CSV table of C-alpha atoms and ligand atoms in Angstrom, one decimal:
chain,number,residue,atom,x,y,z
S,15,UNK,CA,179.8,155.4,120.7
S,16,UNK,CA,180.2,158.1,118.1
S,17,UNK,CA,177.5,158.8,115.6
S,18,UNK,CA,178.5,156.7,112.5
S,19,UNK,CA,177.8,158.5,109.2
S,20,UNK,CA,178.5,158.3,105.5
S,21,UNK,CA,180.2,161.1,103.6
S,22,UNK,CA,177.0,162.0,101.9
S,23,UNK,CA,175.2,162.6,105.3
S,24,UNK,CA,177.9,164.9,106.8
S,25,UNK,CA,176.6,168.3,105.6
S,26,UNK,CA,173.8,168.3,108.1
S,27,UNK,CA,176.2,167.6,111.1
S,28,UNK,CA,178.4,170.7,111.2
S,29,UNK,CA,180.4,170.8,114.5
S,30,UNK,CA,179.5,167.2,115.6
S,31,UNK,CA,182.0,164.5,116.5
S,32,UNK,CA,181.4,161.5,114.2
S,33,UNK,CA,183.0,158.4,112.8
S,34,UNK,CA,183.1,157.0,109.2
S,35,UNK,CA,184.2,153.7,107.6
S,36,UNK,CA,185.9,153.7,104.3
S,37,UNK,CA,189.1,153.3,102.3
S,38,UNK,CA,192.1,155.6,101.8
S,39,UNK,CA,191.7,157.2,98.4
S,40,UNK,CA,194.6,159.5,98.6
S,41,UNK,CA,196.9,161.3,101.1
S,42,UNK,CA,199.4,164.1,101.2
S,43,UNK,CA,201.4,165.8,103.9
S,44,UNK,CA,202.9,169.2,104.4
S,45,UNK,CA,205.1,169.9,107.5
S,46,UNK,CA,203.0,169.3,110.6
S,47,UNK,CA,199.8,168.5,108.9
S,48,UNK,CA,198.5,165.4,107.2
S,49,UNK,CA,195.6,165.1,104.7
S,50,UNK,CA,193.8,161.8,104.1
S,51,UNK,CA,191.1,161.5,101.5
S,52,UNK,CA,188.6,158.9,102.5
S,53,UNK,CA,186.1,157.3,100.1
S,54,UNK,CA,183.2,155.3,101.4
S,55,UNK,CA,181.1,154.8,98.3
S,56,UNK,CA,178.8,157.7,99.0
S,57,UNK,CA,181.5,160.3,98.4
S,58,UNK,CA,185.0,161.6,99.2
S,59,UNK,CA,186.1,163.3,102.4
S,60,UNK,CA,189.2,165.3,103.2
S,61,UNK,CA,190.4,164.5,106.7
S,62,UNK,CA,192.9,166.9,108.2
S,63,UNK,CA,195.2,166.1,111.2
S,64,UNK,CA,197.6,168.5,112.9
S,65,UNK,CA,200.5,167.0,114.8
S,66,UNK,CA,199.4,168.8,118.0
S,67,UNK,CA,195.8,167.5,117.9
S,68,UNK,CA,196.2,163.8,117.5
S,69,UNK,CA,198.1,161.1,119.5
S,70,UNK,CA,201.5,160.4,118.0
S,71,UNK,CA,200.5,156.8,116.9
S,72,UNK,CA,197.6,158.2,114.8
S,73,UNK,CA,200.0,160.7,113.2
S,74,UNK,CA,202.4,158.0,112.5
S,75,UNK,CA,199.7,155.7,111.1
S,76,UNK,CA,198.7,158.5,108.7
S,77,UNK,CA,202.2,158.4,107.3
S,78,UNK,CA,202.3,154.7,107.0
S,79,UNK,CA,198.8,153.9,105.8
S,80,UNK,CA,198.7,152.8,102.1
S,81,UNK,CA,196.2,153.7,99.4
S,82,UNK,CA,193.0,151.5,99.5
S,83,UNK,CA,193.6,150.4,103.1
S,84,UNK,CA,190.4,150.1,105.0
S,85,UNK,CA,190.0,152.4,108.0
S,86,UNK,CA,187.6,154.1,110.4
S,87,UNK,CA,188.2,157.8,111.0
S,88,UNK,CA,186.9,159.9,113.9
S,89,UNK,CA,186.7,163.6,114.0
S,90,UNK,CA,184.7,166.8,114.0
S,91,UNK,CA,182.7,167.8,111.0
S,92,UNK,CA,183.5,171.3,109.6
S,93,UNK,CA,181.5,172.8,106.8
S,94,UNK,CA,184.1,174.6,104.7
S,95,UNK,CA,183.3,175.8,101.2
S,96,UNK,CA,187.0,175.7,100.3
S,97,UNK,CA,187.2,171.9,100.9
S,98,UNK,CA,186.3,169.5,98.1
S,99,UNK,CA,182.6,168.7,98.6
S,100,UNK,CA,182.2,171.7,101.0
S,101,UNK,CA,182.9,169.6,104.1
S,102,UNK,CA,186.0,168.5,105.9
S,103,UNK,CA,186.8,166.3,109.0
S,104,UNK,CA,189.2,167.5,111.7
S,105,UNK,CA,190.6,164.2,112.4
S,106,UNK,CA,191.1,163.0,116.0
S,107,UNK,CA,191.3,159.2,115.6
S,108,UNK,CA,192.2,156.6,112.9
S,109,UNK,CA,191.6,152.8,113.2
S,110,UNK,CA,193.2,150.6,110.6
S,111,UNK,CA,191.2,147.5,109.5
S,112,UNK,CA,193.6,146.3,106.8
S,113,UNK,CA,196.8,147.7,105.4
S,114,UNK,CA,196.4,147.2,101.6
S,115,UNK,CA,199.2,145.8,99.5
S,116,UNK,CA,200.5,148.2,96.8
S,117,UNK,CA,197.4,149.0,94.7
S,118,UNK,CA,197.9,148.0,91.1
S,119,UNK,CA,195.8,150.8,89.8
S,120,UNK,CA,197.6,154.1,90.4
S,121,UNK,CA,197.0,157.6,89.4
S,122,UNK,CA,199.0,157.1,86.2
S,123,UNK,CA,197.5,156.1,82.9
S,124,UNK,CA,196.9,152.4,82.3
S,125,UNK,CA,196.1,150.6,79.1
S,126,UNK,CA,192.5,149.3,78.5
S,127,UNK,CA,193.6,145.6,78.6
S,128,UNK,CA,195.2,146.1,82.0
S,129,UNK,CA,192.1,147.9,83.3
S,130,UNK,CA,189.7,145.2,82.0
S,131,UNK,CA,191.9,142.5,83.5
S,132,UNK,CA,191.6,144.3,86.8
S,133,UNK,CA,187.9,145.3,86.4
S,134,UNK,CA,187.2,144.2,90.0
S,135,UNK,CA,189.6,146.8,91.3
S,136,UNK,CA,189.0,149.4,88.6
S,137,UNK,CA,185.5,149.7,89.9
S,138,UNK,CA,186.8,151.8,92.8
S,139,UNK,CA,188.0,154.7,90.7
S,140,UNK,CA,186.0,157.9,90.8
S,141,UNK,CA,184.9,157.7,87.1
S,142,UNK,CA,183.8,154.2,87.4
S,143,UNK,CA,181.8,154.9,90.6
S,144,UNK,CA,180.1,157.8,88.9
S,145,UNK,CA,179.2,155.7,85.8
S,146,UNK,CA,177.8,152.9,88.0
S,147,UNK,CA,175.8,155.4,90.0
S,148,UNK,CA,174.3,156.9,86.8
S,149,UNK,CA,173.6,153.3,85.6
S,150,UNK,CA,171.7,152.6,88.8
S,151,UNK,CA,169.7,155.8,88.5
S,152,UNK,CA,168.8,155.0,84.8
S,153,UNK,CA,167.6,151.5,85.8
S,154,UNK,CA,165.4,153.0,88.5
S,155,UNK,CA,164.1,155.7,86.0
S,156,UNK,CA,163.3,152.9,83.5
S,157,UNK,CA,161.3,150.9,86.1
S,158,UNK,CA,159.6,154.0,87.6
S,159,UNK,CA,158.5,155.2,84.2
S,160,UNK,CA,156.7,152.0,83.3
S,161,UNK,CA,155.4,151.4,86.9
S,162,UNK,CA,153.9,154.9,87.0
S,163,UNK,CA,152.4,154.5,83.5
S,164,UNK,CA,150.4,151.4,84.5
S,165,UNK,CA,152.6,148.7,83.0
S,166,UNK,CA,152.9,145.3,84.7
S,167,UNK,CA,156.4,143.8,85.0
S,168,UNK,CA,156.6,140.4,83.4
S,169,UNK,CA,159.8,138.4,84.0
S,170,UNK,CA,160.7,136.6,80.8
S,171,UNK,CA,162.8,133.4,80.8
S,172,UNK,CA,166.5,133.3,80.2
S,173,UNK,CA,166.6,129.7,78.8
S,174,UNK,CA,164.5,129.5,75.7
S,175,UNK,CA,163.8,127.0,72.9
S,176,UNK,CA,163.7,129.5,70.0
S,177,UNK,CA,165.5,132.5,68.5
S,178,UNK,CA,163.9,136.0,68.6
S,179,UNK,CA,166.6,138.0,66.8
S,180,UNK,CA,168.1,135.8,64.2
S,181,UNK,CA,169.9,132.4,64.5
S,182,UNK,CA,173.4,133.7,64.0
S,183,UNK,CA,173.9,135.2,67.4
S,184,UNK,CA,172.6,132.4,69.7
S,185,UNK,CA,174.4,131.1,72.7
S,186,UNK,CA,173.5,127.4,72.8
S,187,UNK,CA,173.4,125.1,75.8
S,188,UNK,CA,172.1,121.7,76.6
S,189,UNK,CA,168.8,121.4,78.4
S,190,UNK,CA,168.6,117.7,79.4
S,191,UNK,CA,169.3,116.5,75.9
S,192,UNK,CA,167.3,119.3,74.2
S,193,UNK,CA,168.8,122.4,72.6
S,194,UNK,CA,168.3,125.6,74.6
S,195,UNK,CA,169.4,129.1,74.0
S,196,UNK,CA,170.2,132.1,76.2
S,197,UNK,CA,167.5,134.7,75.6
S,198,UNK,CA,168.2,137.4,72.9
S,199,UNK,CA,165.1,139.3,73.9
S,200,UNK,CA,162.0,138.8,76.1
S,201,UNK,CA,159.7,140.1,73.4
S,202,UNK,CA,158.2,136.8,72.2
S,203,UNK,CA,157.1,136.1,75.8
S,204,UNK,CA,155.7,139.6,76.3
S,205,UNK,CA,153.4,139.4,73.4
S,206,UNK,CA,151.1,136.7,75.1
S,207,UNK,CA,151.4,138.6,78.4
S,208,UNK,CA,150.1,141.9,76.8
S,209,UNK,CA,147.1,139.9,75.7
S,210,UNK,CA,146.6,139.0,79.3
S,211,UNK,CA,147.5,142.3,81.0
S,212,UNK,CA,147.3,145.0,78.3
S,213,UNK,CA,150.5,146.9,79.0
S,214,UNK,CA,153.6,145.0,80.1
S,215,UNK,CA,157.4,145.2,80.2
S,216,UNK,CA,160.4,143.1,81.0
S,217,UNK,CA,163.8,144.1,82.1
S,218,UNK,CA,166.7,141.7,82.3
S,219,UNK,CA,169.9,140.4,80.9
S,220,UNK,CA,170.0,139.3,77.2
S,221,UNK,CA,172.6,137.5,75.3
S,222,UNK,CA,174.0,137.8,71.7
S,223,UNK,CA,177.0,135.9,70.4
S,224,UNK,CA,178.0,138.9,68.3
S,225,UNK,CA,181.3,138.0,66.6
S,226,UNK,CA,182.2,141.6,66.1
S,227,UNK,CA,184.4,143.8,68.2
S,228,UNK,CA,182.8,147.2,68.2
S,229,UNK,CA,182.3,150.0,70.8
S,230,UNK,CA,178.6,149.3,70.9
S,231,UNK,CA,178.3,145.5,71.3
S,232,UNK,CA,178.4,143.3,74.3
S,233,UNK,CA,177.7,139.6,74.5
S,234,UNK,CA,175.6,140.1,77.6
S,235,UNK,CA,173.6,143.3,77.9
S,236,UNK,CA,170.5,144.5,79.8
S,237,UNK,CA,167.4,145.4,77.9
S,238,UNK,CA,164.1,146.9,78.9
S,239,UNK,CA,161.2,146.0,76.6
S,240,UNK,CA,157.6,147.3,76.8
S,241,UNK,CA,154.8,145.6,74.9
S,242,UNK,CA,151.3,147.1,74.4
S,243,UNK,CA,148.1,145.5,73.1
S,244,UNK,CA,146.2,147.5,70.5
S,245,UNK,CA,149.3,149.7,69.8
S,246,UNK,CA,150.5,150.4,66.3
S,247,UNK,CA,153.9,151.8,65.1
S,248,UNK,CA,152.9,155.5,65.8
S,249,UNK,CA,152.0,154.5,69.4
S,250,UNK,CA,155.3,152.7,69.8
S,251,UNK,CA,157.2,155.8,68.6
S,252,UNK,CA,155.3,158.1,70.9
S,253,UNK,CA,155.9,155.9,73.9
S,254,UNK,CA,159.7,155.6,73.3
S,255,UNK,CA,159.9,159.4,72.8
S,256,UNK,CA,158.0,160.2,76.0
S,257,UNK,CA,160.0,157.6,77.9
S,258,UNK,CA,163.4,158.8,76.7
S,259,UNK,CA,162.6,162.5,77.5
S,260,UNK,CA,161.6,161.4,81.0
S,261,UNK,CA,164.7,159.3,81.6
S,262,UNK,CA,167.1,162.1,80.4
S,263,UNK,CA,165.5,164.7,82.5
S,264,UNK,CA,165.6,162.5,85.6
S,265,UNK,CA,169.3,161.9,85.1
S,266,UNK,CA,170.0,165.6,84.7
S,267,UNK,CA,168.0,166.2,87.8
S,268,UNK,CA,169.5,163.5,90.0
S,269,UNK,CA,173.1,163.0,88.8
S,270,UNK,CA,174.7,166.5,88.5
S,271,UNK,CA,177.7,165.5,90.6
S,272,UNK,CA,178.4,162.4,88.5
S,273,UNK,CA,178.0,164.4,85.3
S,274,UNK,CA,180.7,166.8,86.6
S,275,UNK,CA,183.1,163.9,87.4
S,276,UNK,CA,182.5,162.5,83.9
S,277,UNK,CA,182.9,166.0,82.4
S,278,UNK,CA,179.7,165.4,80.5
S,279,UNK,CA,178.5,168.4,78.5
S,280,UNK,CA,174.9,168.4,79.9
S,281,UNK,CA,173.7,171.2,77.7
S,282,UNK,CA,173.6,168.6,74.9
S,283,UNK,CA,171.3,166.4,77.0
S,284,UNK,CA,169.1,169.4,77.9
S,285,UNK,CA,168.1,169.5,74.2
S,286,UNK,CA,166.5,166.1,74.4
S,287,UNK,CA,162.9,167.4,74.2
S,288,UNK,CA,159.9,166.4,72.1
S,289,UNK,CA,159.3,166.1,69.3
S,290,UNK,CA,162.1,163.8,68.0
S,291,UNK,CA,162.4,164.0,64.2
S,292,UNK,CA,160.8,161.0,62.4
S,293,UNK,CA,162.7,160.1,59.3
S,294,UNK,CA,161.8,157.3,56.9
S,295,UNK,CA,164.6,154.8,56.2
S,296,UNK,CA,164.6,155.8,52.5
S,297,UNK,CA,165.1,159.5,53.4
S,298,UNK,CA,167.8,158.6,55.9
S,299,UNK,CA,169.6,156.7,53.1
S,300,UNK,CA,169.4,159.8,50.8
S,301,UNK,CA,170.7,162.0,53.6
S,302,UNK,CA,173.6,159.5,54.2
S,303,UNK,CA,174.5,159.6,50.5
S,304,UNK,CA,174.7,163.4,50.7
S,305,UNK,CA,177.0,163.0,53.7
S,306,UNK,CA,179.3,160.8,51.7
S,307,UNK,CA,178.2,157.3,52.8
S,308,UNK,CA,178.2,154.6,50.1
S,309,UNK,CA,175.4,152.6,51.9
S,310,UNK,CA,173.3,150.6,49.5
S,311,UNK,CA,169.5,151.1,49.6
S,312,UNK,CA,168.2,148.0,51.3
S,313,UNK,CA,171.1,147.5,53.7
S,314,UNK,CA,170.9,148.0,57.4
S,315,UNK,CA,172.9,150.9,58.8
S,316,UNK,CA,176.4,150.2,59.9
S,317,UNK,CA,177.9,151.8,63.1
S,318,UNK,CA,179.6,154.5,60.9
S,319,UNK,CA,176.4,155.4,59.1
S,320,UNK,CA,174.6,155.8,62.4
S,321,UNK,CA,177.4,158.0,63.7
S,322,UNK,CA,177.5,160.4,60.8
S,323,UNK,CA,173.7,160.6,60.6
S,324,UNK,CA,173.2,161.3,64.3
S,325,UNK,CA,175.9,163.9,64.3
S,326,UNK,CA,173.5,166.0,62.2
S,327,UNK,CA,170.9,166.2,65.0
S,328,UNK,CA,170.7,167.7,68.5
S,329,UNK,CA,168.2,165.1,69.8
S,330,UNK,CA,167.4,161.5,69.1
S,331,UNK,CA,165.9,160.7,65.7
S,332,UNK,CA,163.4,157.9,64.9
S,333,UNK,CA,164.2,156.1,61.7
S,334,UNK,CA,161.2,154.1,60.6
S,335,UNK,CA,160.0,151.7,57.9
S,336,UNK,CA,163.3,149.8,57.1
S,337,UNK,CA,163.2,147.2,54.3
S,338,UNK,CA,161.6,144.1,55.8
S,339,UNK,CA,164.4,142.0,54.4
S,340,UNK,CA,166.9,143.3,56.9
S,341,UNK,CA,164.6,143.1,59.9
S,342,UNK,CA,163.2,140.4,62.2
S,343,UNK,CA,160.6,137.9,61.1
S,344,UNK,CA,157.8,139.1,63.4
S,345,UNK,CA,157.5,142.7,62.1
S,346,UNK,CA,154.2,143.9,60.5
S,347,UNK,CA,154.6,144.9,56.8
S,348,UNK,CA,153.6,148.5,55.9
S,349,UNK,CA,150.2,148.2,54.2
S,350,UNK,CA,151.3,150.9,51.7
S,351,UNK,CA,154.4,149.1,50.7
S,352,UNK,CA,154.7,145.6,52.1
S,353,UNK,CA,158.5,145.5,51.2
S,354,UNK,CA,158.8,147.8,54.3
S,355,UNK,CA,158.4,146.9,57.9
S,356,UNK,CA,156.4,148.9,60.4
S,357,UNK,CA,159.5,149.3,62.6
S,358,UNK,CA,161.6,152.0,64.2
S,359,UNK,CA,165.1,152.5,65.4
S,360,UNK,CA,165.8,155.4,67.7
S,361,UNK,CA,169.3,156.7,67.2
S,362,UNK,CA,170.8,158.8,69.9
S,363,UNK,CA,172.5,162.1,69.0
S,364,UNK,CA,176.2,163.1,69.1
S,365,UNK,CA,177.1,160.0,67.1
S,366,UNK,CA,175.9,157.4,69.7
S,367,UNK,CA,173.6,155.6,67.3
S,368,UNK,CA,170.9,153.0,67.9
S,369,UNK,CA,169.6,152.7,71.4
S,370,UNK,CA,166.1,151.5,70.7
S,371,UNK,CA,164.6,149.0,68.3
S,372,UNK,CA,160.9,148.4,68.1
S,373,UNK,CA,158.0,147.6,65.8
S,374,UNK,CA,154.4,146.7,65.3
S,375,UNK,CA,154.1,142.9,65.3
S,376,UNK,CA,152.4,140.7,62.8
S,377,UNK,CA,149.0,139.8,64.2
S,378,UNK,CA,147.7,137.6,61.4
S,379,UNK,CA,148.3,133.9,62.0
S,380,UNK,CA,148.9,132.8,58.4
S,381,UNK,CA,151.2,135.7,57.5
S,382,UNK,CA,153.3,135.0,60.7
S,383,UNK,CA,153.5,131.3,59.8
S,384,UNK,CA,154.7,132.1,56.3
S,385,UNK,CA,157.4,134.5,57.8
S,386,UNK,CA,158.6,131.8,60.2
S,387,UNK,CA,159.0,129.4,57.3
S,388,UNK,CA,160.7,132.0,55.1
S,389,UNK,CA,163.2,132.7,57.8
S,390,UNK,CA,164.0,128.9,58.2
S,391,UNK,CA,162.8,128.9,61.8
S,392,UNK,CA,161.4,125.6,63.3
S,393,UNK,CA,157.6,126.0,63.3
S,394,UNK,CA,157.2,123.5,66.2
S,395,UNK,CA,159.2,125.8,68.5
S,396,UNK,CA,156.9,128.7,67.7
S,397,UNK,CA,153.5,127.0,68.0
S,398,UNK,CA,152.8,128.8,71.3
S,399,UNK,CA,153.7,132.1,69.7
S,400,UNK,CA,151.4,131.4,66.8
S,401,UNK,CA,148.6,130.5,69.2
S,402,UNK,CA,148.4,134.2,70.2
S,403,UNK,CA,147.1,134.9,66.7
S,404,UNK,CA,144.3,132.4,67.1
S,405,UNK,CA,142.5,133.7,70.1
S,406,UNK,CA,141.4,137.4,69.8
S,407,UNK,CA,144.4,138.6,67.9
S,408,UNK,CA,144.9,142.4,67.8
S,409,UNK,CA,147.6,144.7,66.5
S,410,UNK,CA,150.3,145.2,69.2
S,411,UNK,CA,153.8,146.5,69.4
S,412,UNK,CA,156.7,147.5,71.6
S,413,UNK,CA,160.4,148.2,71.7
S,414,UNK,CA,163.6,147.3,73.4
S,415,UNK,CA,166.1,149.7,74.8
S,416,UNK,CA,169.6,148.7,75.5
S,417,UNK,CA,170.7,149.8,79.0
S,418,UNK,CA,174.4,150.0,78.3
S,419,UNK,CA,174.1,152.1,75.1
S,420,UNK,CA,171.9,154.4,77.1
S,421,UNK,CA,174.5,154.7,79.8
S,422,UNK,CA,177.2,155.3,77.3
S,423,UNK,CA,175.2,158.1,75.7
S,424,UNK,CA,174.1,159.8,78.9
S,425,UNK,CA,177.6,159.6,80.5
S,426,UNK,CA,179.3,160.6,77.2
S,427,UNK,CA,181.5,157.4,77.0
S,428,UNK,CA,182.8,156.2,73.6
S,429,UNK,CA,182.7,152.5,74.5
S,430,UNK,CA,180.1,150.3,76.2
S,431,UNK,CA,182.8,148.4,78.2
S,432,UNK,CA,182.7,150.9,81.1
S,433,UNK,CA,178.9,151.0,81.3
S,434,UNK,CA,178.3,147.6,83.0
S,435,UNK,CA,180.1,146.3,86.1
S,436,UNK,CA,181.5,143.2,84.5
S,437,UNK,CA,181.4,143.4,80.7
S,438,UNK,CA,181.2,140.3,78.6
S,439,UNK,CA,182.9,141.0,75.3
S,440,UNK,CA,184.4,139.0,72.5
S,441,UNK,CA,187.0,136.7,74.0
S,442,UNK,CA,186.7,138.3,77.5
S,443,UNK,CA,185.1,136.3,80.3
S,444,UNK,CA,187.4,137.3,83.1
S,445,UNK,CA,186.9,138.5,85.8
W,14,4AD,O1,167.0,146.1,68.0
W,14,4AD,P1,167.1,144.9,68.9
W,14,4AD,O2,167.8,143.7,68.5
W,14,4AD,O3,165.6,144.6,69.3
W,14,4AD,C1,165.1,143.5,69.9
W,14,4AD,O4,165.7,142.7,70.5
W,14,4AD,C2,163.6,143.5,70.0
W,14,4AD,N1,163.1,142.2,70.3
W,14,4AD,C3,163.1,144.5,71.1
W,14,4AD,C4,161.6,144.6,71.1
W,14,4AD,O5,161.0,145.1,70.2
W,14,4AD,N2,161.0,144.2,72.2
W,14,4AD,O6,167.7,145.4,70.3
W,14,4AD,C5,167.2,146.4,71.0
W,14,4AD,C6,168.3,147.3,71.6
W,14,4AD,C7,169.2,147.9,70.6
W,14,4AD,O7,168.6,149.1,70.2
W,14,4AD,C8,170.4,148.2,71.5
W,14,4AD,O8,170.2,149.3,72.3
W,14,4AD,C9,170.5,147.0,72.4
W,14,4AD,O9,169.2,146.4,72.4
W,14,4AD,N3,171.4,146.0,71.8
W,14,4AD,C10,172.7,145.8,72.3
W,14,4AD,N4,173.4,146.4,73.3
W,14,4AD,C11,174.6,146.0,73.5
W,14,4AD,N5,175.2,145.0,72.9
W,14,4AD,C12,174.6,144.3,71.9
W,14,4AD,N6,175.1,143.3,71.3
W,14,4AD,C13,173.2,144.7,71.6
W,14,4AD,N7,172.3,144.3,70.7
W,14,4AD,C14,171.2,145.0,70.9
C-alpha cells in the first residue's frame, strides 16, 4: 500500500512514491505528455505523465477523463519551484472512481443567477474554496479570542417568544398553538447569563426577514455576540476594537494563499491597528453632509452613507451615540443627552460599512419597562428579561458582529452571497 497523502502534505515527501484521492480540476496535453490538475480540498497538484512512463491504459484514461471526475493518482513527489504550488507528481498510476458528466460550471463566465442555482457545485471553484477557508479561519479566530479572554460560551435558543431587533423582520412559526419566532439575536438570553458568569458570548445562526435586496443583507446570517457584566459603552468599544485587530491579524497570518487567490490587497488590512477613530453620530452626519449626502439628522445611516463615510478612513471607525429613536428598545440613554443611546456601530473601511452593532443596556427596571411599552412590545413575553433588573442589577453591555459581513470585508467581496455556503436571500431558498 502506498502512503496516502493530501496535496497540502506533499512538500515534506520529496522523492517518495505516494497516492492521493481527489477530483480532476483541469487537464491539458502536449505531444507525448499529459498534465492533470488534481484538487483534493487541501490544494491543487499538477500530475505529469509521459507516454513512455505509464501503461497505455493509464495514458488513454488521461485523455478520456472528464473534469470533476473522481480519481486516485499514484506517483513520485517532485519538489519543483516552477510547478504551481512548488510541487509536482510524476504520475505512474490513475484509478477512476466515477467519470463525471459534463460539468455545468466551466471556465467561462457565468451569470450570478446561474451560479446561485448551482451553488452546490459552484462551491468547488477555487475562489469559493478560498472564501470558505477564510470563513472557517475567521470562525475559529472568533471563538479562540473569547475563549482565551475568559468568556464562557452560552448557546442561546433559536426558537423564541419575543423580538430583540424590532418586530418588522421576524420569521414567525407555530409552536404548538403559540406564536414563536426564529431568533434575531441571542443578546436577550446573554444578559441573564452574564449575571451568572460575568463574561459570556454566543455564536450561532440568526434570522431576519429583511424585505430588502442589498449586497449586505441575508435572511439567515451568523452572529457572534459577547456580553459583559459591569461594562459600559467605553468598555464595549475597547473590546470590539481589540477583538477586530486580533481577528484581522490572524487572517493575515494564516490565510496568505487564500488572499492571493482572491486578489485581496492585504496592505489595506495591515492598517487595521488600534486606535480606531471614535466619531459621534452627530459629527458623522456633519461629515456626510460635507461629502454630499442628504441624510437627515435623526435618521439611521443607509448603505450608501456608510459606504461614502468609510471610504474616508483606512481602518474601522466607531460611530457612537445615535439618536435613541432609531435604535433598539434596550439601549441605555446617554445621561448627558437622553435623546441619544449609549450605542456603537463599527463600520469597516473601504466602503464595507457596518459589521458590529453594540451598546450599553438599560439596567433600571422601570425605565426598561417603559421602553418595552413605548415600542409596543408585549410585556408578558419580557417578564423574564425584566427580572434581571430586579436582582442585583448592574450596568452591562456587549455587541454583535456579523460573520458574513466580516468575511466580505476581509476577502474583499462586494456582496455577502459568496460568504456563506448556502445563502438565504430574498426569494432564494434553493439549494
Ligand atoms: O446591529 P444588530 O442588529 O445588533 C444586534 O442584533 C444586537 N442584538 C447585537 C448585540 O448587541 N448583542 O446586528 C449586529 C450585526 C450587524 O452589525 C451586522 O454585521 C450583522 O449583525 N447583521 C447582518 N448581517 C447580514 N445580514 C443581515 N440581514 C444582518 N443584520 C445584521
